[in-house]
Amino acid sequence: MLDEANKFHPNIKLVRQIGRNAPFLDVFIQNSNEALITSVYHKEAAESYVAPFGSDHPDHVFRNTVDTAITRGVRYSTTLSQFEEEIRQMKLMFFYNGYLPRSIDRRLTKLFSKYLSKHFICLTPPWGPQSSDLCAGRKFNVIGISEVRWTGKGETPSGDFIWSGEDTTHTRGVGMLLSAKAKKTLIGYNPISSRVITARFNATPFKLTVIHVYAPTSASSDDEIEIFYDSIEHALTQTPKKDIIIVTGDWNGKIGSDNTHWESVMGRYGYGDRNERGDRLLEFAALHNPYICNTRFQQKANRKWTWASPDGVHKNMIDLVLIQKRWKSSVTNCRTFQSADISSDHSLVLCNIKLRLKRRCIKPQQYHRADVSQLKSQKVREVYQTRLVNRLQDIDTQCILEEHAAKVEEAIKEALQATVTTTRRVKKPWISEQTLNLADEKRKMKQIKNVSAENGQLYKNLCNKVKKSARQDKDNWIQDKCNEIENGLKIGNTRQAYSLIKTLKKNFVPRITMIRNQDGTMQQSKEGVKQRWTQYYSGLYKDEGGGDEMVKELEGISPSYKEGPQDILYSEVEEAIQTLKSNKSPGSDGITAEMIQAGGEQLTHEIHSLCNKAWHKGVIPEEWGKSILIPIPKKGDLSECANYRTISLISHTGKILLTVLLNRLKRHLDPYLSEEQAGFTQDRIIRSRKQNDHTAKTHI
């Protein structure tokens, strides 16, 4: 086992000694004279180190060993896969020394929770399958991306990518790719410009603000440089003082390796020579007191430079990570990974920081959509009606309205859940296995492309093959969708066919979660955005008193109605149920029109009873009065509430009562409508009315 352990790490040599022992990374534990001690044996590439233990207590040994192992494992591992292998060896070491497996996992989870890895990279989206595979194979929380070249600003529907770009041109742009954990802790973000974006996360001991930037190139004017740094300073002033601030990105400036007179903002381990843009960056750092993490740790040259020219001759360190000076001790490592294949002339920069992200909210409830299309089957519908009748019979119809409505709703849901299965949308990736394999070959070839000219040509050929294969996969996916559309039209399934057509034709619309307040300031936090929408809709639907005056005016001119309030008839409820539209989203109660229409006579009687209770008491159940307001973007600035139109999703059970009342009003109103009245009148269209008038004037 020792021989195998000595093979997988280039900087470590483990030596067998007398006593109870086991191999592990660069820490070796042995039992001598009933006392636990440690020894570390390195090759000449690394310095010797002995982990200090405060006592021989097993918990102290475990904690100190893990801390030492992680710190040195990150520093001396050449790839993340090697680091994961070292962690596995660490588990084996504790297992062979008498620790229980369950205890090992529990303690490791507790100790690892304080280590947060942040990977910041610079690449040019749209990224392909190889970039997605990169993120899947590496542990990260936040990835900063420069030169995104996406227009507009916002976030993807899944919420894992936020960006800020130009309005019309595909230039510049910055963004952040978030892990599942970081996405849950995100408080808000602010797309300041196409060169600066900020994001705030809930963390301990303080909240974390990440600012990602893309600096102007050396060809830009001094005025543009000053505007860029002014926008960063504005972002810093808007950040709460207690926050931990990290600034990352492509600075397009070389700070060099000489830190003379700049010891307070950079370390001794820089790279290359300094230029004018680098001097401006150091002046900015000296003014705002951040520290450049890339220069703090001694690394090999290929772990320092972050950009290489196309010919591979010129290499610079221009992608930098800055952190507040008082938090620089939390940074455990900062290095470049040249092996990461991100299809860019920049390299992946990784920064490990001791920090813990803290979830802001309770895990959301998982909703599974029932496949109501199964109710079209006569056999399934009969089973559903039988189970529904058994549950409705237990309801006391003499109870109060609110309780009665809740019991009917619960009976419908339970009967449906016991009858039909749930559906889950599975998004099939359009990329093929062949393309992914080519991307893996390209990633391996990238590490040796500079060895010879032949390898460089092979790497270029593989890049072209990956692009060509990805385009072919996309064409095949579109062709498959077209075949599905054709088959759907042949069998008469027009709904599915037009749904697929909409999928192919629709353009990408970013999701905007930031909304401006009435004073024009940007509201970033989720709670603040909710309050702003509540304020906007309250003002939009607020009755200023004109409604009451209109009612009084109508009462004065309306004909007298001598009949008293009549009960709602069973036939009226039955007619209203049949007119409910299918394939419509439910309200807050989750009950669809199909569930009511397939309920049978017993459910119709229950709803009839509910409608009469509400009609005579003049109140409706609370659930019937709830609406789910969905803002749909229109044109213009989507950070303005006024640039959205709204649809409301209300309870289908409540729609039945509304339909009954509407039909009654129509019967009394229709005799008073003139023939010329076309607006807001059923079976009359304003356009047709205008066409008829034009025809009459022309031909008569």
XYZ file of C-alpha atoms in Angstrom:
700
model
C 0.000 0.000 0.000
C 2.896 2.350 0.730
C 4.352 1.666 -2.699
C 1.019 2.524 -4.339
C 0.700 5.690 -2.264
C 4.143 6.863 -3.350
C 3.113 6.678 -7.002
C 0.104 8.971 -7.086
C 1.703 12.159 -5.711
C 4.931 13.691 -7.086
C 5.930 15.576 -3.932
C 5.461 12.899 -1.270
C 7.345 9.859 -0.092
C 5.959 7.679 2.703
C 8.298 5.490 4.755
C 7.369 2.308 6.638
C 8.271 2.406 10.309
C 8.016 0.050 13.273
C 4.625 0.098 14.981
C 1.036 0.570 13.907
C 1.028 2.645 10.723
C -0.878 3.532 7.589
C -0.129 5.563 4.453
C -1.712 8.961 3.986
C -0.951 11.911 1.735
C 1.922 13.766 3.385
C 0.949 13.060 7.001
C 1.999 9.766 8.575
C 0.613 8.656 11.938
C 2.341 5.987 14.003
C 1.796 4.579 17.473
C 4.996 4.514 19.520
C 4.955 3.772 23.247
C 1.164 4.224 23.317
C 1.433 7.851 22.218
C 0.147 9.205 18.892
C 2.764 11.184 16.972
C 3.128 12.291 13.354
C 5.865 12.315 10.782
C 5.873 13.712 7.251
C 8.276 12.633 4.518
C 8.550 14.709 1.355
C 10.713 14.542 -1.696
C 13.017 17.466 -2.334
C 10.285 19.341 -4.196
C 8.590 20.236 -0.922
C 9.728 21.235 2.523
C 9.471 18.841 5.456
C 6.663 19.404 7.875
C 5.459 17.897 11.143
C 1.866 18.448 12.170
C 1.789 19.791 15.751
C -0.731 18.087 18.032
C -1.793 19.712 21.264
C -2.464 16.346 22.879
C -2.774 12.675 22.053
C -6.584 12.767 22.250
C -8.061 11.089 19.119
C -10.319 14.078 18.368
C -7.367 16.468 18.430
C -5.360 14.122 16.222
C -8.225 13.855 13.746
C -8.900 17.606 13.545
C -5.266 18.682 13.214
C -4.508 15.973 10.688
C -7.421 16.999 8.469
C -6.518 20.706 8.653
C -2.911 19.967 7.730
C -3.881 17.550 4.980
C -6.317 19.891 3.264
C -3.966 22.874 3.385
C -1.028 20.985 1.933
C -3.175 18.830 -0.352
C -4.552 21.895 -2.128
C -1.098 23.450 -2.391
C 0.766 20.449 -3.798
C -1.918 18.669 -5.811
C -1.546 19.223 -9.538
C -5.202 18.465 -10.321
C -8.456 18.316 -8.391
C -8.750 14.605 -9.183
C -5.462 14.031 -7.366
C -6.742 16.024 -4.423
C -9.874 13.871 -4.269
C -7.689 10.768 -4.359
C -5.695 12.133 -1.444
C -8.883 12.698 0.535
C -9.813 9.065 -0.119
C -6.403 7.980 1.188
C -7.010 10.106 4.263
C -10.237 8.222 4.985
C -8.404 4.913 4.594
C -5.724 6.038 7.029
C -8.245 6.789 9.766
C -10.102 3.562 9.061
C -6.941 1.487 9.487
C -6.196 3.332 12.729
C -9.421 2.201 14.356
C -11.881 5.013 13.550
C -15.415 3.897 12.653
C -16.515 4.670 9.047
C -19.639 6.491 10.219
C -17.571 8.601 12.607
C -15.075 9.415 9.846
C -17.771 10.711 7.482
C -19.488 12.738 10.206
C -16.300 14.431 11.375
C -15.025 15.060 7.862
C -18.320 16.716 6.923
C -18.062 19.008 9.939
C -14.443 19.957 9.247
C -14.839 20.377 5.478
C -17.832 22.708 5.901
C -15.573 25.658 6.726
C -13.671 25.346 3.443
C -15.247 27.216 0.552
C -13.609 26.996 -2.875
C -14.139 29.851 -5.283
C -13.072 29.334 -8.902
C -12.825 32.405 -11.070
C -12.282 31.967 -14.791
C -12.244 34.158 -17.864
C -13.708 32.740 -21.049
C -15.862 33.734 -23.970
C -19.427 32.332 -23.898
C -21.634 30.967 -25.206
C -19.885 28.013 -23.651
C -20.271 24.560 -25.078
C -20.443 21.052 -23.674
C -16.779 21.087 -22.724
C -17.302 24.101 -20.459
C -20.316 22.505 -18.796
C -18.300 19.353 -18.266
C -15.546 21.455 -16.704
C -17.952 22.854 -14.125
C -19.382 19.402 -13.398
C -15.928 17.949 -12.757
C -14.667 20.687 -10.427
C -15.911 21.849 -7.069
C -16.823 25.525 -7.144
C -19.237 28.001 -5.668
C -18.829 31.071 -7.859
C -17.244 31.322 -11.297
C -16.580 34.830 -12.568
C -16.663 35.168 -16.367
C -15.285 38.110 -18.328
C -16.038 39.061 -21.928
C -19.389 37.285 -21.926
C -20.589 39.070 -25.093
C -24.263 38.604 -24.253
C -26.654 41.498 -24.755
C -28.861 42.850 -22.002
C -28.737 41.821 -18.376
C -30.486 39.346 -16.135
C -30.291 35.678 -15.271
C -31.079 32.358 -16.891
C -34.416 30.650 -16.068
C -32.614 28.201 -13.779
C -30.956 31.090 -11.931
C -27.464 29.580 -12.091
C -25.991 32.303 -14.345
C -26.263 36.074 -13.989
C -24.760 38.561 -16.424
C -24.535 42.194 -17.483
C -23.742 43.195 -21.066
C -24.229 45.847 -23.702
C -27.758 46.692 -24.823
C -27.321 45.916 -28.532
C -23.743 44.942 -29.433
C -22.186 41.577 -28.591
C -19.090 43.012 -26.919
C -17.674 43.126 -23.398
C -19.980 41.726 -20.734
C -19.397 40.137 -17.329
C -21.188 37.332 -15.530
C -21.144 34.820 -12.699
C -21.888 31.112 -12.781
C -23.301 29.890 -9.457
C -23.289 26.445 -7.918
C -26.477 24.993 -6.439
C -25.334 26.007 -2.950
C -24.358 29.541 -3.962
C -27.669 29.977 -5.795
C -29.580 29.220 -2.584
C -27.543 31.753 -0.598
C -27.754 34.552 -3.183
C -29.323 37.670 -1.656
C -29.267 39.775 -4.811
C -27.122 41.095 -7.631
C -26.575 44.398 -9.405
C -25.522 44.584 -13.100
C -23.837 47.981 -12.947
C -22.446 48.014 -16.483
C -21.025 45.777 -19.180
C -17.741 45.801 -17.244
C -18.868 45.482 -13.601
C -21.375 43.207 -11.854
C -21.857 42.584 -8.127
C -23.509 39.737 -6.231
C -24.229 39.453 -2.499
C -24.378 36.147 -0.637
C -25.485 35.147 2.834
C -22.422 33.782 4.646
C -20.766 33.530 8.031
C -19.262 35.301 9.889
C -20.393 38.178 7.635
C -22.221 38.521 4.356
C -20.118 38.186 1.200
C -20.073 40.588 -1.763
C -18.344 39.462 -4.961
C -17.530 42.094 -7.596
C -16.496 40.765 -10.998
C -14.930 43.110 -13.554
C -13.572 43.253 -17.092
C -11.072 46.079 -17.519
C -10.526 47.976 -20.794
C -7.618 46.799 -22.919
C -4.382 48.714 -23.400
C -5.789 50.232 -26.612
C -8.526 52.038 -24.651
C -8.287 55.702 -23.722
C -7.422 56.988 -20.269
C -10.940 58.374 -19.892
C -12.403 54.908 -20.390
C -10.010 53.525 -17.775
C -11.086 56.158 -15.258
C -14.771 55.477 -15.939
C -14.097 51.789 -15.294
C -12.422 52.416 -11.931
C -15.112 54.935 -10.972
C -17.768 52.251 -11.485
C -15.826 49.876 -9.210
C -15.524 52.568 -6.558
C -19.276 53.196 -6.845
C -19.903 49.470 -6.285
C -17.636 49.512 -3.229
C -19.416 52.510 -1.716
C -22.801 50.814 -2.215
C -21.617 47.690 -0.360
C -22.381 47.494 3.393
C -19.257 48.135 5.468
C -19.475 44.839 7.360
C -19.483 42.714 4.199
C -16.514 40.619 3.100
C -15.591 42.050 -0.309
C -13.863 40.076 -3.068
C -13.036 41.711 -6.412
C -12.141 39.410 -9.303
C -11.813 39.582 -13.054
C -9.680 40.325 -16.082
C -7.793 43.512 -15.207
C -5.770 43.711 -18.457
C -2.832 45.019 -16.439
C 0.505 43.456 -15.464
C 1.604 44.052 -11.870
C 4.933 42.207 -12.252
C 6.926 40.342 -9.625
C 8.638 43.254 -7.856
C 6.586 44.349 -4.848
C 8.968 47.077 -3.674
C 6.924 49.926 -2.112
C 3.757 47.859 -2.727
C 4.181 45.292 0.076
C 0.839 46.258 1.597
C -1.201 45.249 -1.471
C 0.780 42.427 -3.115
C 3.129 39.607 -2.170
C 6.573 38.570 -3.368
C 5.400 35.954 -5.841
C 4.146 37.907 -8.827
C 4.934 37.202 -12.464
C 6.583 39.105 -15.306
C 7.054 42.847 -15.586
C 4.768 45.710 -14.656
C 3.104 48.069 -17.126
C 1.140 51.306 -16.863
C -2.207 49.551 -16.392
C -0.619 47.526 -13.598
C 0.480 50.725 -11.851
C -3.103 52.006 -12.029
C -4.367 48.776 -10.475
C -1.845 48.989 -7.626
C -2.873 52.599 -6.982
C -6.493 51.482 -6.792
C -5.533 48.691 -4.361
C -3.541 51.080 -2.177
C -6.488 53.477 -2.018
C -9.178 50.923 -1.134
C -6.987 48.505 0.858
C -7.526 45.153 -0.944
C -4.794 42.524 -1.284
C -3.896 40.647 -4.495
C -4.186 36.953 -3.610
C -2.359 35.679 -6.724
C 0.952 37.016 -5.397
C 0.726 35.623 -1.871
C 1.726 31.995 -2.478
C 4.913 30.602 -3.968
C 3.983 28.650 -7.088
C 5.561 27.282 -10.221
C 5.513 29.649 -13.196
C 2.732 27.784 -14.999
C 0.563 28.208 -11.902
C 0.987 31.979 -11.997
C 0.376 33.245 -15.529
C -3.277 33.424 -16.569
C -3.075 34.475 -20.228
C -0.973 33.285 -23.163
C -0.618 34.725 -26.650
C -1.770 32.558 -29.591
C 1.827 31.581 -30.371
C 2.458 30.665 -26.723
C 5.465 32.982 -26.426
C 4.056 35.829 -24.324
C 2.461 34.977 -20.974
C 1.036 37.384 -18.393
C -0.764 37.353 -15.059
C -3.746 39.633 -15.658
C -6.671 37.673 -14.112
C -6.470 38.578 -10.437
C -8.380 37.982 -7.207
C -8.461 40.824 -4.664
C -9.752 40.526 -1.105
C -9.913 42.941 1.808
C -6.608 42.961 3.661
C -8.135 41.979 6.993
C -9.468 38.774 5.376
C -6.335 37.758 3.473
C -5.453 35.204 6.167
C -8.640 33.331 5.183
C -7.187 32.635 1.729
C -5.513 29.212 1.773
C -4.397 29.088 -1.855
C -4.665 30.922 -5.168
C -3.298 29.370 -8.347
C -3.899 28.835 -12.057
C -5.026 25.569 -13.656
C -3.612 25.352 -17.174
C -5.212 21.944 -17.764
C -8.756 23.324 -17.559
C -10.226 23.344 -21.065
C -12.394 26.446 -21.320
C -11.823 27.261 -25.026
C -10.134 30.544 -24.210
C -6.673 32.099 -24.232
C -7.192 32.707 -20.505
C -6.697 30.032 -17.861
C -8.759 28.952 -14.885
C -7.804 30.773 -11.666
C -8.794 29.100 -8.422
C -8.920 30.779 -5.029
C -9.666 28.828 -1.850
C -11.131 30.844 1.006
C -12.132 29.721 4.492
C -15.720 30.827 4.486
C -19.107 29.238 4.945
C -22.156 30.034 2.870
C -25.406 29.969 4.829
C -28.767 29.190 3.284
C -31.240 32.006 3.619
C -34.508 30.124 3.452
C -36.180 26.813 4.113
C -35.986 24.239 1.365
C -38.914 24.897 -0.984
C -41.669 22.347 -1.147
C -41.426 19.981 -4.081
C -44.512 20.072 -6.299
C -45.203 17.140 -8.590
C -47.662 17.761 -11.405
C -50.350 15.113 -11.737
C -50.928 13.762 -15.231
C -54.567 14.841 -15.605
C -54.566 13.678 -19.230
C -55.059 10.141 -17.859
C -58.581 11.192 -16.804
C -59.603 11.069 -20.476
C -59.653 7.294 -20.165
C -63.102 6.032 -19.186
C -61.643 3.373 -16.897
C -59.391 5.813 -15.043
C -62.202 8.361 -14.746
C -64.520 5.790 -13.162
C -61.884 4.841 -10.590
C -61.318 8.531 -9.826
C -65.047 9.179 -9.385
C -65.448 6.166 -7.080
C -62.602 7.268 -4.822
C -63.861 10.841 -4.850
C -67.395 9.774 -3.851
C -66.021 7.776 -0.914
C -64.234 10.860 0.375
C -67.079 13.316 -0.279
C -69.555 11.173 1.659
C -67.622 11.803 4.865
C -68.029 15.588 4.574
C -70.558 17.307 6.825
C -72.379 19.706 4.515
C -73.751 21.655 7.516
C -70.283 22.940 8.470
C -69.211 26.516 7.840
C -68.342 27.637 4.305
C -64.556 27.885 4.801
C -64.299 24.401 6.311
C -66.613 22.908 3.687
C -64.551 24.318 0.803
C -61.279 23.091 2.364
C -62.633 19.551 2.770
C -63.870 19.409 -0.833
C -60.480 20.618 -2.059
C -58.677 18.001 0.039
C -60.981 15.225 -1.219
C -60.289 16.130 -4.867
C -56.522 16.115 -4.353
C -56.480 12.832 -2.427
C -58.652 11.056 -5.004
C -56.499 12.286 -7.871
C -53.247 11.357 -6.134
C -54.519 7.833 -5.551
C -55.654 7.443 -9.173
C -53.163 8.991 -11.596
C -49.394 9.167 -11.704
C -47.262 12.285 -11.564
C -45.262 13.628 -14.478
C -41.758 15.020 -14.403
C -40.271 16.938 -17.276
C -37.010 15.346 -18.328
C -34.885 17.641 -20.433
C -32.978 15.493 -22.883
C -29.602 17.029 -23.774
C -29.083 17.633 -27.470
C -25.350 17.038 -27.240
C -24.182 13.542 -28.230
C -21.763 11.201 -26.514
C -19.448 11.447 -29.510
C -19.066 15.209 -29.044
C -18.364 14.802 -25.344
C -15.659 12.234 -26.118
C -14.068 14.618 -28.615
C -14.136 17.337 -25.962
C -12.296 15.011 -23.564
C -9.639 14.311 -26.200
C -9.278 18.032 -26.800
C -8.858 18.643 -23.073
C -6.070 16.062 -22.841
C -4.322 17.371 -25.952
C -4.340 20.929 -24.581
C -1.867 19.936 -21.866
C 0.753 18.843 -24.440
C -0.058 21.124 -27.371
C 3.079 23.236 -26.834
C 5.425 20.233 -26.787
C 5.734 20.181 -30.569
C 4.284 21.798 -33.667
C 2.560 18.519 -34.544
C 0.735 18.483 -31.210
C -0.316 22.076 -31.746
C -1.837 21.189 -35.111
C -3.605 18.171 -33.599
C -5.108 20.424 -30.929
C -6.430 22.852 -33.561
C -7.943 19.961 -35.513
C -9.669 18.663 -32.380
C -11.089 22.137 -31.680
C -12.590 22.224 -35.168
C -13.961 18.694 -34.776
C -15.683 19.580 -31.499
C -17.345 22.643 -33.046
C -18.411 20.731 -36.151
C -19.773 17.820 -34.121
C -21.701 20.174 -31.808
C -23.297 21.939 -34.804
C -24.270 18.579 -36.279
C -25.829 17.509 -32.968
C -27.874 20.702 -32.888
C -29.092 20.129 -36.447
C -30.048 16.542 -35.590
C -31.967 17.736 -32.524
C -33.923 20.252 -34.605
C -34.654 17.583 -37.222
C -36.004 15.247 -34.525
C -38.290 18.004 -33.253
C -39.560 18.631 -36.789
C -40.343 14.931 -37.159
C -42.293 15.024 -33.883
C -44.258 18.032 -35.152
C -45.084 16.230 -38.398
C -46.195 13.085 -36.574
C -48.335 15.134 -34.180
C -50.149 16.833 -37.060
C -50.732 13.479 -38.761
C -52.476 11.970 -35.726
C -54.371 15.174 -34.912
C -52.377 16.115 -31.811
C -52.205 19.793 -32.724
C -51.545 20.910 -29.164
C -48.274 18.997 -28.969
C -47.305 20.047 -32.490
C -47.783 23.766 -31.884
C -46.068 23.477 -28.511
C -42.966 22.112 -30.267
C -43.192 24.848 -32.907
C -43.241 27.436 -30.133
C -40.193 25.785 -28.557
C -38.233 26.042 -31.794
C -39.308 29.587 -32.651
C -39.215 31.376 -29.312
C -36.265 33.590 -28.516
C -34.349 33.518 -25.272
C -35.843 35.955 -22.755
C -33.698 36.618 -19.673
C -35.278 36.506 -16.253
C -35.003 39.834 -14.454
C -35.297 39.679 -10.676
C -34.158 43.250 -9.981
C -36.775 45.992 -9.938
C -36.395 49.738 -9.572
C -38.034 51.537 -6.677
C -40.204 54.585 -7.179
C -37.153 56.819 -6.660
C -35.237 55.006 -9.442
C -32.817 53.072 -7.223
C -32.288 49.388 -7.969
C -33.838 46.897 -5.549
C -31.607 43.801 -5.349
C -32.788 41.675 -2.420
C -35.555 39.165 -3.003
C -37.621 40.455 -0.086
C -37.263 44.018 -1.334
C -38.361 42.975 -4.834
C -41.477 41.309 -3.390
C -42.337 44.443 -1.443
C -41.884 46.580 -4.560
C -44.221 44.374 -6.607
C -46.763 44.428 -3.778
C -46.572 48.212 -3.667
C -46.953 48.499 -7.447
C -49.942 46.157 -7.724
C -51.638 47.712 -4.703
C -51.485 51.084 -6.403
C -52.499 49.628 -9.763
C -55.662 47.940 -8.494
C -56.506 50.441 -5.789
C -60.012 51.886 -5.903
C -59.784 55.639 -5.342
C -63.511 55.892 -4.681
C -64.730 56.159 -8.251
C -66.111 52.643 -8.166
C -68.628 53.449 -5.433
C -69.824 56.544 -7.284
C -70.279 54.525 -10.467
C -72.371 51.933 -8.619
C -74.641 54.653 -7.256
C -74.995 56.159 -10.729
C -75.923 52.793 -12.227
C -78.458 52.156 -9.466
C -80.174 55.391 -10.371
C -80.629 54.544 -14.062
C -81.065 50.754 -13.847
C -84.560 49.219 -14.106
C -86.226 48.032 -10.947
C -85.674 44.374 -10.088
C -88.551 43.059 -8.021
C -87.448 39.442 -7.706
C -85.578 38.475 -4.538
C -82.264 36.632 -4.442
C -82.876 33.232 -5.994
C -80.910 30.101 -5.215
C -78.250 29.095 -7.693
C -79.636 26.209 -9.716
C -77.877 22.891 -10.153
C -78.180 23.293 -13.927
C -76.353 26.640 -13.742
C -73.432 25.060 -11.888
C -73.386 22.122 -14.295
C -73.296 24.473 -17.293
C -70.489 26.542 -15.739
C -68.391 23.416 -15.121
C -68.717 22.329 -18.742
C -67.582 25.749 -19.994
C -64.302 25.636 -18.035
C -61.341 25.613 -20.425
C -58.982 22.657 -20.347
C -55.185 22.741 -20.220
C -55.144 25.884 -18.092
C -52.889 26.504 -15.105
C -54.543 26.073 -11.703
C -54.780 28.678 -8.983
C -53.216 28.540 -5.546
C -55.282 25.455 -4.621
C -53.733 23.364 -7.430
C -57.103 22.132 -8.781
C -57.473 22.116 -12.579
C -60.587 22.188 -14.756
C -60.034 18.540 -15.773
C -60.154 17.422 -12.131
C -63.542 19.117 -11.642
C -65.064 18.028 -14.962
C -64.117 14.383 -14.338
C -65.501 14.451 -10.781
C -68.996 13.367 -11.710
C -72.407 14.192 -10.289
C -71.426 13.963 -6.604
C -68.716 16.626 -6.951
C -71.125 18.865 -8.891
C -73.615 18.643 -5.990
C -70.906 19.641 -3.493
C -69.839 22.637 -5.583
C -73.512 23.586 -6.011
C -73.881 23.591 -2.218
C -70.749 25.737 -1.822
C -71.971 28.270 -4.405
C -75.329 28.662 -2.641
C -73.645 29.163 0.739
C -71.430 31.869 -0.727
C -74.387 33.442 -2.591
C -76.612 33.778 0.472
C -73.881 34.860 2.926
C -72.256 37.308 0.531
C -68.736 35.963 1.152
C -66.507 33.471 -0.642
C -63.926 31.019 0.735
C -60.509 32.554 1.275
C -58.865 30.242 -1.286
C -61.298 31.367 -4.002
C -60.237 34.982 -3.527
C -56.500 34.345 -3.893
C -54.746 35.154 -7.156
C -51.298 34.238 -8.403
C -50.052 37.318 -10.248
C -47.546 36.551 -13.006
C -45.750 39.515 -14.629
C -45.018 38.967 -18.322
C -42.353 41.240 -19.842
C -43.203 43.664 -22.621
C -40.799 46.029 -24.376
C -38.490 48.532 -22.747
C -36.484 48.457 -19.530
C -37.500 45.296 -17.680
C -36.357 46.726 -14.367
C -39.464 48.957 -14.461
C -42.691 47.432 -13.137
C -44.723 49.355 -15.719
C -43.087 47.398 -18.556
C -44.871 44.191 -17.574
C -48.379 42.997 -18.244
C -50.036 40.817 -15.649
C -52.095 37.657 -15.741
C -53.899 36.266 -12.709
C -54.349 32.594 -11.902
C -57.436 32.094 -9.739
C -59.156 29.027 -8.351
C -61.137 27.031 -10.930
C -63.720 26.226 -8.258
C -64.192 29.951 -7.684
C -64.497 30.468 -11.454
C -67.671 28.372 -11.411
C -69.454 30.850 -9.114
C -68.145 33.785 -11.162
C -69.401 32.180 -14.388
C -72.870 31.641 -12.895
C -73.095 35.289 -11.812
C -71.785 36.489 -15.188
C -74.413 34.470 -17.072
C -77.167 35.945 -14.884
C -75.946 39.482 -15.512
C -75.789 38.876 -19.260
C -79.421 37.833 -19.396
C -80.461 41.132 -17.791
C -77.979 43.286 -19.715
C -78.361 41.993 -23.272
C -81.826 43.529 -23.876
C -80.412 47.000 -23.163
C -77.440 46.747 -25.565
C -77.834 48.395 -28.943
C -76.895 46.714 -32.201
C -73.968 49.103 -32.585
C -72.381 47.946 -29.315
C -69.493 45.655 -30.331
C -66.868 46.166 -27.634
C -66.906 43.812 -24.632
C -69.835 41.928 -26.116
C -69.849 38.229 -26.874
C -69.969 37.152 -30.543
C -69.425 40.740 -31.689
C -66.060 41.929 -33.012
C -65.130 45.595 -33.404
C -63.064 44.915 -36.516
C -65.981 43.137 -38.219
C -68.301 45.963 -37.236
C -65.981 48.557 -38.810
C -65.674 46.438 -41.956
C -69.456 46.206 -42.278
C -69.841 49.966 -41.853
C -67.153 50.592 -44.476
C -68.826 48.165 -46.893
C -72.189 49.802 -46.368
C -70.821 53.288 -47.047
C -68.963 52.117 -50.155
C -71.706 50.117 -51.848
C -74.838 51.970 -50.819
